[in-house]
Structures are given as structure tokens and as C-alpha cells.
mmCIF file of C-alpha atoms and ligand atoms in Angstrom:
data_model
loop_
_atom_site.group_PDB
_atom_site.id
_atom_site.type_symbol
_atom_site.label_atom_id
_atom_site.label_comp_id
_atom_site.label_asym_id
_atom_site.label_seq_id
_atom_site.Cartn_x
_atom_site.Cartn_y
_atom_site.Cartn_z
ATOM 1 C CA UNK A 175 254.714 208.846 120.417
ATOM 2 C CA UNK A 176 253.857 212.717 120.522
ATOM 3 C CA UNK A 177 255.105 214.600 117.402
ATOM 4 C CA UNK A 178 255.545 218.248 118.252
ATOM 5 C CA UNK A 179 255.941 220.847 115.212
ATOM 6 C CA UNK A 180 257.702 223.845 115.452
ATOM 7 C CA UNK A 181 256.114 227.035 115.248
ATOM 8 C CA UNK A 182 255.946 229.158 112.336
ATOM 9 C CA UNK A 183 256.808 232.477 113.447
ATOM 10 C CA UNK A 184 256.018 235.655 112.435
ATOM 11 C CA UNK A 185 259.996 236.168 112.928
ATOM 12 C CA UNK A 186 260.560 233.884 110.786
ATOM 13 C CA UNK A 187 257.628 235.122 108.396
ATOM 14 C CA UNK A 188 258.471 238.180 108.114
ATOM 15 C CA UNK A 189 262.509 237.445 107.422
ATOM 16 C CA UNK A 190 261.251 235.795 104.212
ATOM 17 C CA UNK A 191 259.459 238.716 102.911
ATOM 18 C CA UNK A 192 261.467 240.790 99.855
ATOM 19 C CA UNK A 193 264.323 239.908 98.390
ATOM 20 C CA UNK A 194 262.435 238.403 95.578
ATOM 21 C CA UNK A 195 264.374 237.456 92.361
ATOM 22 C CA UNK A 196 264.691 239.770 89.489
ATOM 23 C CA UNK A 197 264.073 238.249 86.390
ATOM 24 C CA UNK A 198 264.879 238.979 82.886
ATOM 25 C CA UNK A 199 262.195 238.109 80.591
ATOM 26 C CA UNK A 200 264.660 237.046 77.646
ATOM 27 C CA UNK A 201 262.878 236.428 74.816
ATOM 28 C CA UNK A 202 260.774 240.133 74.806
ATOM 29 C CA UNK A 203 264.681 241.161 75.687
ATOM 30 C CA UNK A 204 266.035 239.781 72.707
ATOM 31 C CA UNK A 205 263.074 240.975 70.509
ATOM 32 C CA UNK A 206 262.998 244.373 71.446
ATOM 33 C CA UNK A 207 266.828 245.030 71.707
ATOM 34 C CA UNK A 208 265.962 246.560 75.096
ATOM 35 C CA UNK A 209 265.748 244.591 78.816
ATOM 36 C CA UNK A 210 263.186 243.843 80.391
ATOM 37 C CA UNK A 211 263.342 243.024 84.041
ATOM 38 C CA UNK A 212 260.693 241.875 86.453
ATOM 39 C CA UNK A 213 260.402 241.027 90.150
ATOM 40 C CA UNK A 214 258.459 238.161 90.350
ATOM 41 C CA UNK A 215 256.851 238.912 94.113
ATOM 42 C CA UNK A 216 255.228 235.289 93.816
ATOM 43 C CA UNK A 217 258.310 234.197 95.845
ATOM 44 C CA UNK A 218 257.368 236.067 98.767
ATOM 45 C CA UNK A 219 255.749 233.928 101.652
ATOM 46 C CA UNK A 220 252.259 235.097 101.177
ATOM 47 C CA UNK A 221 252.820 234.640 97.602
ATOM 48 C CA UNK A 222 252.331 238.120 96.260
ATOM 49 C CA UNK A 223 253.449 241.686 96.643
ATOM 50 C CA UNK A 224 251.253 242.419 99.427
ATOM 51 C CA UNK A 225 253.355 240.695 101.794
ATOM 52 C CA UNK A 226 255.756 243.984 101.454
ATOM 53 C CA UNK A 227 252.977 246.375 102.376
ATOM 54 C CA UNK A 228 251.798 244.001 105.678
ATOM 55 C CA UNK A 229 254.980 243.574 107.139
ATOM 56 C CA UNK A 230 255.186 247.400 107.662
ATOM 57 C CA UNK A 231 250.828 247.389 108.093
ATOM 58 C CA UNK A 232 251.308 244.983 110.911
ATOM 59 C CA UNK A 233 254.408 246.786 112.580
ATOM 60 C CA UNK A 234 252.722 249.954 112.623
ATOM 61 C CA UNK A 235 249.105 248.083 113.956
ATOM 62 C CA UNK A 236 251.497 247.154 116.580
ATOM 63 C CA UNK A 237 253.023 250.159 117.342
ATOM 64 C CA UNK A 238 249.998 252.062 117.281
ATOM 65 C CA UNK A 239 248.338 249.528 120.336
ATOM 66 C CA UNK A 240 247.330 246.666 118.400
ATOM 67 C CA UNK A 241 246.500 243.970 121.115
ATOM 68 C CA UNK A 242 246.648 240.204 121.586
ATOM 69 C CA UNK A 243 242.976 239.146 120.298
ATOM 70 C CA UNK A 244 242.370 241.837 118.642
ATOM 71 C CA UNK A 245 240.612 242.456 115.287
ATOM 72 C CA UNK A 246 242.836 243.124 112.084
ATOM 73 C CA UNK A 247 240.098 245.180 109.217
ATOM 74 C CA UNK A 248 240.858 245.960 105.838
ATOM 75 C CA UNK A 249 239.194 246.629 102.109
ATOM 76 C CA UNK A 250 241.015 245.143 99.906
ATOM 77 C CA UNK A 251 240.559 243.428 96.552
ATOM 78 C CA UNK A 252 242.564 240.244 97.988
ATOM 79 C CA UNK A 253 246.106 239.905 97.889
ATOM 80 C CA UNK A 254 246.026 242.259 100.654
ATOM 81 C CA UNK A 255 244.119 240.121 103.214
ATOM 82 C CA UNK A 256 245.766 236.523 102.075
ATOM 83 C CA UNK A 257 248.978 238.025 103.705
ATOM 84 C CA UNK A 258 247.348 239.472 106.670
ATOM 85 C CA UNK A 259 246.032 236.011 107.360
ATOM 86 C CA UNK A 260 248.655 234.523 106.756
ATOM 87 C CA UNK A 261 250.969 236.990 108.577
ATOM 88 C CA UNK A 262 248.226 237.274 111.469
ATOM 89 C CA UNK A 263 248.293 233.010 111.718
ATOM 90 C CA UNK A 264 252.059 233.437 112.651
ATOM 91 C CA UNK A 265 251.205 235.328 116.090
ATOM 92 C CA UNK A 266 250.081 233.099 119.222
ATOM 93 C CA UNK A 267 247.216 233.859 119.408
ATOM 94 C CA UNK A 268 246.410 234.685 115.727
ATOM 95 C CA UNK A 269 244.989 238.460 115.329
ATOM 96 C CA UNK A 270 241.339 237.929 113.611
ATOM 97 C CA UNK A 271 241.050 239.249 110.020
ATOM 98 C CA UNK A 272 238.097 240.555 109.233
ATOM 99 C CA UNK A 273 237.860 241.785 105.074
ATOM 100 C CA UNK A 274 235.614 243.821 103.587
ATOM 101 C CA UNK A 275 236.101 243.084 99.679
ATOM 102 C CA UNK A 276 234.434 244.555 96.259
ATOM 103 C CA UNK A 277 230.960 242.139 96.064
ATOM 104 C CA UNK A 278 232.859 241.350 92.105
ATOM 105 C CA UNK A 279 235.719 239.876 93.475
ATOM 106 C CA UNK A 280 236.517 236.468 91.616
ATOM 107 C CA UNK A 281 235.294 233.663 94.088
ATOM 108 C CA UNK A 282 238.138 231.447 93.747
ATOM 109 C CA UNK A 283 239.745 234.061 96.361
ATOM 110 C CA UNK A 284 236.799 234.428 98.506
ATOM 111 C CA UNK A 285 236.986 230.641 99.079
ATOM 112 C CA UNK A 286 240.628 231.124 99.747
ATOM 113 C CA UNK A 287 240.268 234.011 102.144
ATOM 114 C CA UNK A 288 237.870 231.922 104.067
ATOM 115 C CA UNK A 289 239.702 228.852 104.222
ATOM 116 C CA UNK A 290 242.862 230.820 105.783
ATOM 117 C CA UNK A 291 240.131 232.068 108.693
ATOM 118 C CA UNK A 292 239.622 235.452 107.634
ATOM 119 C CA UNK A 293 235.506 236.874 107.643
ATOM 120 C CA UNK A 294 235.230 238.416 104.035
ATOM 121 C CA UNK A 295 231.973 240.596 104.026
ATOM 122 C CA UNK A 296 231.122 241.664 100.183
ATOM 123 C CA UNK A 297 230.249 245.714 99.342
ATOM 124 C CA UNK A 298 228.634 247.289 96.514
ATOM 125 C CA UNK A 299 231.134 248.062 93.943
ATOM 126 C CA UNK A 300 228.437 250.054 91.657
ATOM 127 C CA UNK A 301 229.295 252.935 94.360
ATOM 128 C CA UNK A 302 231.380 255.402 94.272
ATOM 129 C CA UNK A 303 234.412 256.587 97.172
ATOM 130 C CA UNK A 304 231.918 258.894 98.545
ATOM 131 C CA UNK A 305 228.623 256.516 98.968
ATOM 132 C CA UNK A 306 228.458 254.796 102.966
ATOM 133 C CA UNK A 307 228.155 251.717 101.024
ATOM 134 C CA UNK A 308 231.748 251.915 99.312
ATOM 135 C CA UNK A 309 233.625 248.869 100.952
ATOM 136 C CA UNK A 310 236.288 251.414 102.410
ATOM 137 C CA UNK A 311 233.934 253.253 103.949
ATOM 138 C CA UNK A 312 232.009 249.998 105.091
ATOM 139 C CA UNK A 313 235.585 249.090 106.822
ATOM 140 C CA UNK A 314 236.257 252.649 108.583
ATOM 141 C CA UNK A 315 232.420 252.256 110.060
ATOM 142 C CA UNK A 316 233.404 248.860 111.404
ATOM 143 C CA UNK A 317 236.042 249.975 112.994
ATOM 144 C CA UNK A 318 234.427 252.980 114.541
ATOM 145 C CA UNK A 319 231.682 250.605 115.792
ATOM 146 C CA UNK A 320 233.770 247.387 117.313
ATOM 147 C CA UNK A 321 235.837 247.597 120.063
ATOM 148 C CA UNK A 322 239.544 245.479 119.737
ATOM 149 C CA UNK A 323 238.999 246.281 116.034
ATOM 150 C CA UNK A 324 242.103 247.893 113.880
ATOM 151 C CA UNK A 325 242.272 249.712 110.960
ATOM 152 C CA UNK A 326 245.228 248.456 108.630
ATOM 153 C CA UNK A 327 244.185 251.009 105.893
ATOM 154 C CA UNK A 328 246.504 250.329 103.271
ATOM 155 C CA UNK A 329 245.146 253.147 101.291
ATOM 156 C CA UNK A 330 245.629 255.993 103.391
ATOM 157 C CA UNK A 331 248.909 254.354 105.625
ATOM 158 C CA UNK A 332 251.570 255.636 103.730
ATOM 159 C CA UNK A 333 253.505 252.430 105.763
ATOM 160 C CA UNK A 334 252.193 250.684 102.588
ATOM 161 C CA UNK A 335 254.748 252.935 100.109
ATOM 162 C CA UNK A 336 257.109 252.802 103.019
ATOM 163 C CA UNK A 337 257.625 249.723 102.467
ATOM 164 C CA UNK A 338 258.325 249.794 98.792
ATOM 165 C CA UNK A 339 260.408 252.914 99.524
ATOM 166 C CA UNK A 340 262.756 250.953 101.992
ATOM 167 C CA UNK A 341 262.851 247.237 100.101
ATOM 168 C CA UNK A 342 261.430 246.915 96.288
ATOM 169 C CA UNK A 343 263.023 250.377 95.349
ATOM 170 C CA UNK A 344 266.460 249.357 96.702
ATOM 171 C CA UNK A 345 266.687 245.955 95.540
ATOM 172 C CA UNK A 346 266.195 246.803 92.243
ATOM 173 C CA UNK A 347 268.583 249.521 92.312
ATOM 174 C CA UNK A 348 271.053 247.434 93.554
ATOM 175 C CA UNK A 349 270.589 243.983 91.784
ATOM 176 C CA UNK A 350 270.753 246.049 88.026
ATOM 177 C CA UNK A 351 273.565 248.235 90.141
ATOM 178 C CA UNK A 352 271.736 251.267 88.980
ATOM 179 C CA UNK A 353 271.150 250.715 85.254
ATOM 180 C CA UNK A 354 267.471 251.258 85.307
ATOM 181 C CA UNK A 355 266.355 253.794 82.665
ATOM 182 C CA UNK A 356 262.414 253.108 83.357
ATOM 183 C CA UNK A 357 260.061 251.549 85.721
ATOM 184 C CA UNK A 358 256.378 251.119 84.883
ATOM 185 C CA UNK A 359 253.624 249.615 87.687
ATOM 186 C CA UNK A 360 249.825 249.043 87.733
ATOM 187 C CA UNK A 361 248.475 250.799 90.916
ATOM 188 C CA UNK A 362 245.616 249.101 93.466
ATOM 189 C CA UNK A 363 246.777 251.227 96.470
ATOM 190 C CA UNK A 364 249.426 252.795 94.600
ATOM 191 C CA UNK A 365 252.174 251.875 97.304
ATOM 192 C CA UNK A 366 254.519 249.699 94.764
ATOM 193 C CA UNK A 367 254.332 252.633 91.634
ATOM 194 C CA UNK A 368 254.271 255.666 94.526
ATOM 195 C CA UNK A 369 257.307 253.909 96.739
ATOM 196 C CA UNK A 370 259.569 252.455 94.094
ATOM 197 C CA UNK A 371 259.529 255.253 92.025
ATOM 198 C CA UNK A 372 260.503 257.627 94.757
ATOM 199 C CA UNK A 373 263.525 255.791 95.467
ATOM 200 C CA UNK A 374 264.351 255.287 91.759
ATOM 201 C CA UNK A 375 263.807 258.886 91.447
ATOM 202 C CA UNK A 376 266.158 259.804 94.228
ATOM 203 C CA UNK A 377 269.213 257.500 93.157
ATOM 204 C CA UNK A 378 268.715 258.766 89.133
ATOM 205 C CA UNK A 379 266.527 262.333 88.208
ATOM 206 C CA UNK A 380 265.826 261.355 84.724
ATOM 207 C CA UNK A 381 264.773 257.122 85.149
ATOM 208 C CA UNK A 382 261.159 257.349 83.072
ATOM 209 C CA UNK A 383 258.496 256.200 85.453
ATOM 210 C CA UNK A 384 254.898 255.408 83.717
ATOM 211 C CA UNK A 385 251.610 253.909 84.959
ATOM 212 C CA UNK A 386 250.010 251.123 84.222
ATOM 213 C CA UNK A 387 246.514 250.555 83.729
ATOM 214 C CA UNK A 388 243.584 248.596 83.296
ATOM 215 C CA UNK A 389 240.387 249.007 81.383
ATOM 216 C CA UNK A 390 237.096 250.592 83.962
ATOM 217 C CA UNK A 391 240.208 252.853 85.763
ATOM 218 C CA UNK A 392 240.757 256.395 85.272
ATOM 219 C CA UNK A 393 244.435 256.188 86.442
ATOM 220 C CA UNK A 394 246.326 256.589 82.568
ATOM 221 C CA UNK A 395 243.051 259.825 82.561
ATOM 222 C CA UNK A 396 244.302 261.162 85.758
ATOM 223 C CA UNK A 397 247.871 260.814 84.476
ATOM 224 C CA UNK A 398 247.754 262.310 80.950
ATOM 225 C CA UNK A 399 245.429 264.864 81.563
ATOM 226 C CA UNK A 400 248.128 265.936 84.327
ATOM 227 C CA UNK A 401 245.224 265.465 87.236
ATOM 228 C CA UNK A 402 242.381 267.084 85.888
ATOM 229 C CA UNK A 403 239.954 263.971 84.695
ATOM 230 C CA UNK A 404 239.637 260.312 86.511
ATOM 231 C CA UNK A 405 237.221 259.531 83.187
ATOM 232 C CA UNK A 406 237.676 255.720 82.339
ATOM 233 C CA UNK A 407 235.997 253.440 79.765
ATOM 234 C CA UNK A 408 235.035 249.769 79.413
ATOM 235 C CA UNK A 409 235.755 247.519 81.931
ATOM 236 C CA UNK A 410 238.505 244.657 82.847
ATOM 237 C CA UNK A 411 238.799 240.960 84.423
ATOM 238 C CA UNK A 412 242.103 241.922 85.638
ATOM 239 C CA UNK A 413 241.985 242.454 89.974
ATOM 240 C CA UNK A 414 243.944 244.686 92.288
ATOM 241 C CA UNK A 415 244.582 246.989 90.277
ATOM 242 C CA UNK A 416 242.836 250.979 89.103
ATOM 243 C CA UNK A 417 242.310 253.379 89.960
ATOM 244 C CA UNK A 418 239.339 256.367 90.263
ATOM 245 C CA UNK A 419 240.373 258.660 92.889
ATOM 246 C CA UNK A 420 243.709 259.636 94.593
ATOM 247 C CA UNK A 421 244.770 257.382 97.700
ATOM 248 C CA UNK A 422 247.288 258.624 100.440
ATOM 249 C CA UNK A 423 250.181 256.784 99.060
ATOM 250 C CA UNK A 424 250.174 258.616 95.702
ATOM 251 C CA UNK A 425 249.825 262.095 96.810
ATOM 252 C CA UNK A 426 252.854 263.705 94.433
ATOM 253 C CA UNK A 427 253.053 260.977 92.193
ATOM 254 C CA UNK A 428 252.031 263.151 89.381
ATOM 255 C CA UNK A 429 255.588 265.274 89.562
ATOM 256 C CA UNK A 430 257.124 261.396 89.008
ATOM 257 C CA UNK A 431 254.967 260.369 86.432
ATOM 258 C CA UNK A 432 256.246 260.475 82.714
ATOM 259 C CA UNK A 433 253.061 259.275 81.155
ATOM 260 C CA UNK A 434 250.712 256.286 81.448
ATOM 261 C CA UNK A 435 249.164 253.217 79.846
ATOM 262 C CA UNK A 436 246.032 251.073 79.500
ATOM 263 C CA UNK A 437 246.807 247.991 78.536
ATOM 264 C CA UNK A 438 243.411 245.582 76.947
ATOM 265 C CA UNK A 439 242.184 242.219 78.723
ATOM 266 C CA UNK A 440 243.100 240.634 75.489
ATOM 267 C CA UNK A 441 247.098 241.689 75.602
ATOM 268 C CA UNK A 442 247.396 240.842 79.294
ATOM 269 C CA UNK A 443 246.248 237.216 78.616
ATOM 270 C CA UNK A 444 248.264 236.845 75.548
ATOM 271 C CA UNK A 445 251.261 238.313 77.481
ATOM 272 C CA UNK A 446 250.728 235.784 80.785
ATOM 273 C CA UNK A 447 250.660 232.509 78.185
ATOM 274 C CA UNK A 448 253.701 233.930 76.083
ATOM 275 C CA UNK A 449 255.879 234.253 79.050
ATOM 276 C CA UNK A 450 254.886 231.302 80.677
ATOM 277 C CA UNK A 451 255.834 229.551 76.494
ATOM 278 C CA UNK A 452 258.563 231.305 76.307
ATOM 279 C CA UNK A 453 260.204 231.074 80.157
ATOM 280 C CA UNK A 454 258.392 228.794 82.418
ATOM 281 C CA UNK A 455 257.084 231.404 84.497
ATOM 282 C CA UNK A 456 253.467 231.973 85.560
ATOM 283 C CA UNK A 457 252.346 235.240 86.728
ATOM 284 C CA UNK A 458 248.912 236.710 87.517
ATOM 285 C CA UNK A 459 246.833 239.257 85.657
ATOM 286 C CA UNK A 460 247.951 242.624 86.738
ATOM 287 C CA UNK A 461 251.542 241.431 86.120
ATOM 288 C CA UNK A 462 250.576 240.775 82.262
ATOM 289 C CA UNK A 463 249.602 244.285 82.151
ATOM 290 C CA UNK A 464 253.007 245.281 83.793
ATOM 291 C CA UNK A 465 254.811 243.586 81.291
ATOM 292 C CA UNK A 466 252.948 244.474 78.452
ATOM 293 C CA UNK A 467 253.335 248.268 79.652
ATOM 294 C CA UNK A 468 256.998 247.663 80.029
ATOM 295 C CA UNK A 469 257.203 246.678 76.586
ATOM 296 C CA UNK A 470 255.496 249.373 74.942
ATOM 297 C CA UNK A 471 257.694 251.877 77.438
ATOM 298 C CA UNK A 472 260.621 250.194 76.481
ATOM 299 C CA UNK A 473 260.041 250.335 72.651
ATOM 300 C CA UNK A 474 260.384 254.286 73.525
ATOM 301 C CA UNK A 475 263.767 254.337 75.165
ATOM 302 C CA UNK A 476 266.920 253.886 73.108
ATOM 303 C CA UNK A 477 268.204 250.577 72.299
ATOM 304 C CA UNK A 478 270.047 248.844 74.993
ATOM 305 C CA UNK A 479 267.754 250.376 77.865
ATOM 306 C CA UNK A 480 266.738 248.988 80.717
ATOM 307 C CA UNK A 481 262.955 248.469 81.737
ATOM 308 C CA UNK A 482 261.651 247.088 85.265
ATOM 309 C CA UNK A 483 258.362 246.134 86.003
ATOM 310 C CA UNK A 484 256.601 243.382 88.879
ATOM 311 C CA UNK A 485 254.646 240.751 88.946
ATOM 312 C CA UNK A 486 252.729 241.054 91.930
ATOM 313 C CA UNK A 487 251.265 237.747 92.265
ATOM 314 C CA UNK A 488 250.218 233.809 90.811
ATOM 315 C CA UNK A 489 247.579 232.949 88.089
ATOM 316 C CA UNK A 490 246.279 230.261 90.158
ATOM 317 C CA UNK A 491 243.680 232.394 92.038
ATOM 318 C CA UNK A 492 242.345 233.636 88.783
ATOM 319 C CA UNK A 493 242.105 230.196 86.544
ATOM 320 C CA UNK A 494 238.311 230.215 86.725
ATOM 321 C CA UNK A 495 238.552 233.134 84.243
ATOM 322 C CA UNK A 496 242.204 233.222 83.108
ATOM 323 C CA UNK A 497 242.568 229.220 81.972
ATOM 324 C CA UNK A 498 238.798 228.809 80.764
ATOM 325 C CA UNK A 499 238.159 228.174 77.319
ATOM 326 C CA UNK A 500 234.921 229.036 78.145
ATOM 327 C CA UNK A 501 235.155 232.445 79.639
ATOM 328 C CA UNK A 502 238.051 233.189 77.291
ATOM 329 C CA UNK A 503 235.205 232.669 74.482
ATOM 330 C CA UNK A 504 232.191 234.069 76.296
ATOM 331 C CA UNK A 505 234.383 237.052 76.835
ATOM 332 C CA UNK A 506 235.781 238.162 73.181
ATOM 333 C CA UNK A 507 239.760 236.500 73.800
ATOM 334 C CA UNK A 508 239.643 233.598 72.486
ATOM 335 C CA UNK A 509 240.286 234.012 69.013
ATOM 336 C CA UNK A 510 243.144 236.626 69.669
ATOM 337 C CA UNK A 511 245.104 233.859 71.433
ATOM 338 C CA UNK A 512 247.556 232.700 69.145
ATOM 339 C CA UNK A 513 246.638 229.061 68.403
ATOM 340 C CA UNK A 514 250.251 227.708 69.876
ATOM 341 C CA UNK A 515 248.992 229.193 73.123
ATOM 342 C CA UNK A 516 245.504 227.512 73.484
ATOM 343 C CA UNK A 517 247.306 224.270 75.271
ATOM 344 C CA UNK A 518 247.166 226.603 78.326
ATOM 345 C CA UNK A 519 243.433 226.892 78.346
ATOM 346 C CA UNK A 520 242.608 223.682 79.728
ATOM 347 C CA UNK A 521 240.144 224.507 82.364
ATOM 348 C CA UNK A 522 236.430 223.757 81.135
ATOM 349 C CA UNK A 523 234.073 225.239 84.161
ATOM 350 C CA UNK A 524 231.579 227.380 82.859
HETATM 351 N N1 PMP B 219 248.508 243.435 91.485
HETATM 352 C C1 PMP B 219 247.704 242.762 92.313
HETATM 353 C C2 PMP B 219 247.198 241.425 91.883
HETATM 354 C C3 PMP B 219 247.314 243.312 93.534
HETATM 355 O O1 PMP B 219 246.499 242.628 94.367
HETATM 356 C C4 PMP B 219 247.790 244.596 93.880
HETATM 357 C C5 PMP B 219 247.390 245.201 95.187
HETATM 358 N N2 PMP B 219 246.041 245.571 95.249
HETATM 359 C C6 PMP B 219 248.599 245.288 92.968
HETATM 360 C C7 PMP B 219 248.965 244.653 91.791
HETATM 361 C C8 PMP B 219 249.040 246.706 93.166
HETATM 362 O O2 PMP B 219 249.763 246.958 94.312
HETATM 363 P P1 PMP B 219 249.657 248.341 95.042
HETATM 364 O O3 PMP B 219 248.548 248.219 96.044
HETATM 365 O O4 PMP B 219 250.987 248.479 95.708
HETATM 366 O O5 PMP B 219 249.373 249.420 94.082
#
């Protein structure tokens, strides 16, 4: 007997992208007299936030003369490529993907890339936005050299904020049915903090919008210096997210910016295992940072406000670091994990 299986389209892909629940995180609710909401982008197909940002990528590939068999090229720092593969997989034929992705990028997603088809070449990351060798850079030369191969750029395609203008933006507004009083996102690209708070901005003038940062970015610099310095300090495990120059999508997100935060390795993991104790719900690094920011924001607005935030993605790509007694130790967290919490750390690689 023949079994045949239905397609997966890129239809039907792409009709499952957004929407994503908003959830209350109740117990920092309760604790800080003040909501906090989160979309938890995990329940997008692709699994992450990213999946926004390709839908419109790929339209605009498309309508710019993308062909059957052609070459799909980005830089990203992951999330970005695992939903062009997957997105590109739903077209018959598949587009190729080929990624060019920082040479520190954790290798548990490297595997992953690879599995789903995609080429991932590694660039320098000791470089900065100028140098030939910066993995942008590496892309655009790609491009210019290969015939059939296509550009996604989602740091200059302001598609990518498009697409948080048109879908994360409104569903928020519309799920709280406009009682937002802040919104605070990490920025990779920028296209989630740049897109959502424009549309925030243009349903309410005074919603506080703040940045959210990691260690080794100068984005909270940039931000509180009001554009002058892109200095940064230390470093961070926490992918997908900083900032050390301006990209296309957040060209006049100053004017929208209240302020900005850095939030330390050691509060992001402490965050990720508190919410998952507290609510059954496991999120990725940059969304501890988003929550923690959210807090600390929130604490700031009167009692009763409302704060939104996202989680952009799943721990599950990170556990080599983010589960790992080990690296936890080798890496100064350890001890600042409250000892009810250490059941989460079960993972023993070194
Ligand atoms: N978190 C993670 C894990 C990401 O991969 C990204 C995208 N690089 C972001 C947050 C930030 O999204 P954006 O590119 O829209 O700034």
C-alpha cells in the first residue's frame, strides 16, 4: 500500500505565524502590584520570533525576483535562519539557505541549522561592522559574487519592523484592549523594539518604551547617552541580542526610547528557572532579560500598571550552557541560583 502525506505548505506555514498567546506572568504580577505581560513567540511555527520577520523577508525576496532554486543568504545569530529553513522547506522546490553566523555562536544551533539543510559558514566576531571579515559584510560579498543568490538582510530590510509594525504591535494592543503603560525589548536587529513600539506609540503618546540589554552591547550606552557613545563592558552568554552600531530598522528609535537597561547573565538565568518554578513556562535567554527589564520598568510606573515584554524563543537550543551545572559553575552563576532552583540544572556535559 502507498501512503501519500500531504504537503506542508508555506500557505499553511505562514497562516500559523503571530497570533501568539499573551501571557501574564502571575506571580512577578502579584509581587510587584503591577502586570506583567509577555508574548511567548515560542508558539510560532518556527518556534521563535523570527518567524514574524521571515514571513515579510520571504514576501519581499519574492517580490523583489526571488526565483525557484534560488539561494536564500543571511547573517544572523540563529533564530533568524531556523525559520528561513524552515519557511524555505515549505516551497516545492525548497529555496537553499545559505547562513553566515558569528564563529561564537553556541553549537547546539549550528548542529540544528545543519540538520534543517541550511550551509552555516562561521565569521570572525573579534571584528568590527566595518572590517570585510564582519559576517554581514561576508554575506553582502556572497551575494555580490553568486548568481541565483538573495539577500534577505534583516538588518537593513525595514520588512523586518514591518512586520512587528503590522502583527506584534497590534495584537498586543488589542488583546490588553489598550491598557499598556510600557513595553520594554532586547534588540538583535532591532525589528521587534523598533516595530512594536511604533505602533504602541501611535495608538497611546505617553506608553514608556525602554531597551533591553545585554552585557558586551552598547545599546543601554547608545540609549542613555541619547546617541552619542555605543561603549559597552563585559561580555554575555545570552544570543540574538546587542547591539554596537545602528541597523536600518532602528533609525528614530531614539525619539521612542524612554531609557534603557542591562540586565547581568546571572539575573537572566535566575529569571528563566523562576518562571519556569513559578508557571510552567520555559523561555530562552534573551527573554529572561526581557522579563527581568520589565520588572525593573515596571517597579517605576504606578501601581496597577501594565508592562509587556516577549519571549522570543525556547531554552532548548541553549541547554549546553543554560542547564549545565558545569558551565553555570565554570562561569560565576552557580552560587547565585537560589538552591530551590538547582533541580533545573540537570545537564552534566562539560
Ligand atoms: N531574542 C532572540 C533569541 C533572537 O534570536 C532575536 C533575533 N536576533 C531577538 C531576541 C531580537 O529580535 P530582533 O531581531 O527583532 O531585535
Amino acid at each position: 500500500m502507498t501512503v501519500t502525506y500531504a504537503t506542508y505548505s508555506s500557505e499553511e506555514f505562514i497562516s500559523k505565524v503571530g497570533n501568539t498567546p499573551l501571557i501574564k506572568y502571575e506571580a512577578l504580577s502579584n509581587e510587584l502590584g503591577r502586570n506583567i505581560y509577555f508574548k511567548l513567540e515560542s508558539s510560532n511555527p518556527g518556534q521563535s520570533i523570527k518567524d514574524r520577520a521571515a514571513v515579510y523577508l520571504l514576501r519581499d525576496a519574492i517580490a523583489r525576483g526571488l526565483q525557484s532554486g534560488d539561494t536564500l543568504v543571511e547573517a544572523t545569530a540563529g533564530n533568524t535562519g531556523i525559520s528561513l529553513a524552515l519557511l524555505a522547506r515549505s516551497f516545492d522546490p525548497p529555496y537553499k539557505v545559505r547562513l553566515f553566523v558569528p564563529d561564537v555562536l553556541i553549537q547546539d544551533k549550528v548542529d540544528l541549522l545543519e540538520s534543517l539543510g541550511c550551509t552555516v559558514v562561521k565569521c570572525r566576531v573579534d571584528v568590527d561592522q566595518e572590517h570585510p571579515e564582519f559576517f554581514l559584510n561576508v554575506a553582502q560579498r556572497y551575494v555580490d559574487e553568486h548568481e541565483g543568490a538573495f539577500y534577505v538582510d534583516q538588518t537593513h530590510n525595514v520588512n523586518n519592523k514591518r512586520a512587528h509594525f503590522e502583527t506584534t504591535g497590534p495584537e498586543i494592543w488589542n488583546e490588553l484592549q489598550g491598557n499598556v503603560d510600557g513595553f520594554v525589548a532586547a534588540a538583535g536587529t532591532g525589528g521587534t523594539l523598533s516595530g512594536v513600539s511604533q505602533f504602541l506609540k501611535s495608538q497611546k503618546e505617553d506608553i514608556v518604551i525602554w531597551a533591553a540589554d545585554r552585557y558586551g552591547s552598547g545599546l543601554t550606552s547608545y540609549v542613555t547617552t541619547g546617541g552619542r557613545s555605543w561603549e559597552s563592558e563585559g561580555d554575555s552568554f545570552v544570543e540574538g541580542i546587542g547591539k554596537k552600531f545602528l541597523t536600518t530598522q532602528m533609525e528614530g528609535l531614539l525619539d521612542r526610547l524612554d531609557s534603557a537597561i542591562t540586565i547581568d547573565d546571572t539575573t537572566t538565568i535566575v529569571t528563566i528557572y523562576k518562571l519556569y518554578n513559578d508557571q510552567g513556562i520555559w523561555v530562552g535567554p534573551s527573554a529572561g532579560v526581557n522579563i527581568a527589564a520589565a520588572a525593573v520598568l515596571a517597579k517605576r510606573l504606578p501601581e496597577g500598571s501594565t508592562v509587556v515584554t516577549t519571549a522570543a524563543d525556547l531554552p532548548q537550543n541553549y541547554a549546553s550552557k543554560l542547564f549545565n551545572r558545569k558551565w553555570l559553575e565554570s562561569a560565576g552563576h552557580w552560587d547565585s541560583i537560589p538552591e530551590e532552583l538547582h533541580k533545573y540544572a540537570t545537564y552534566l556535559s562539560v
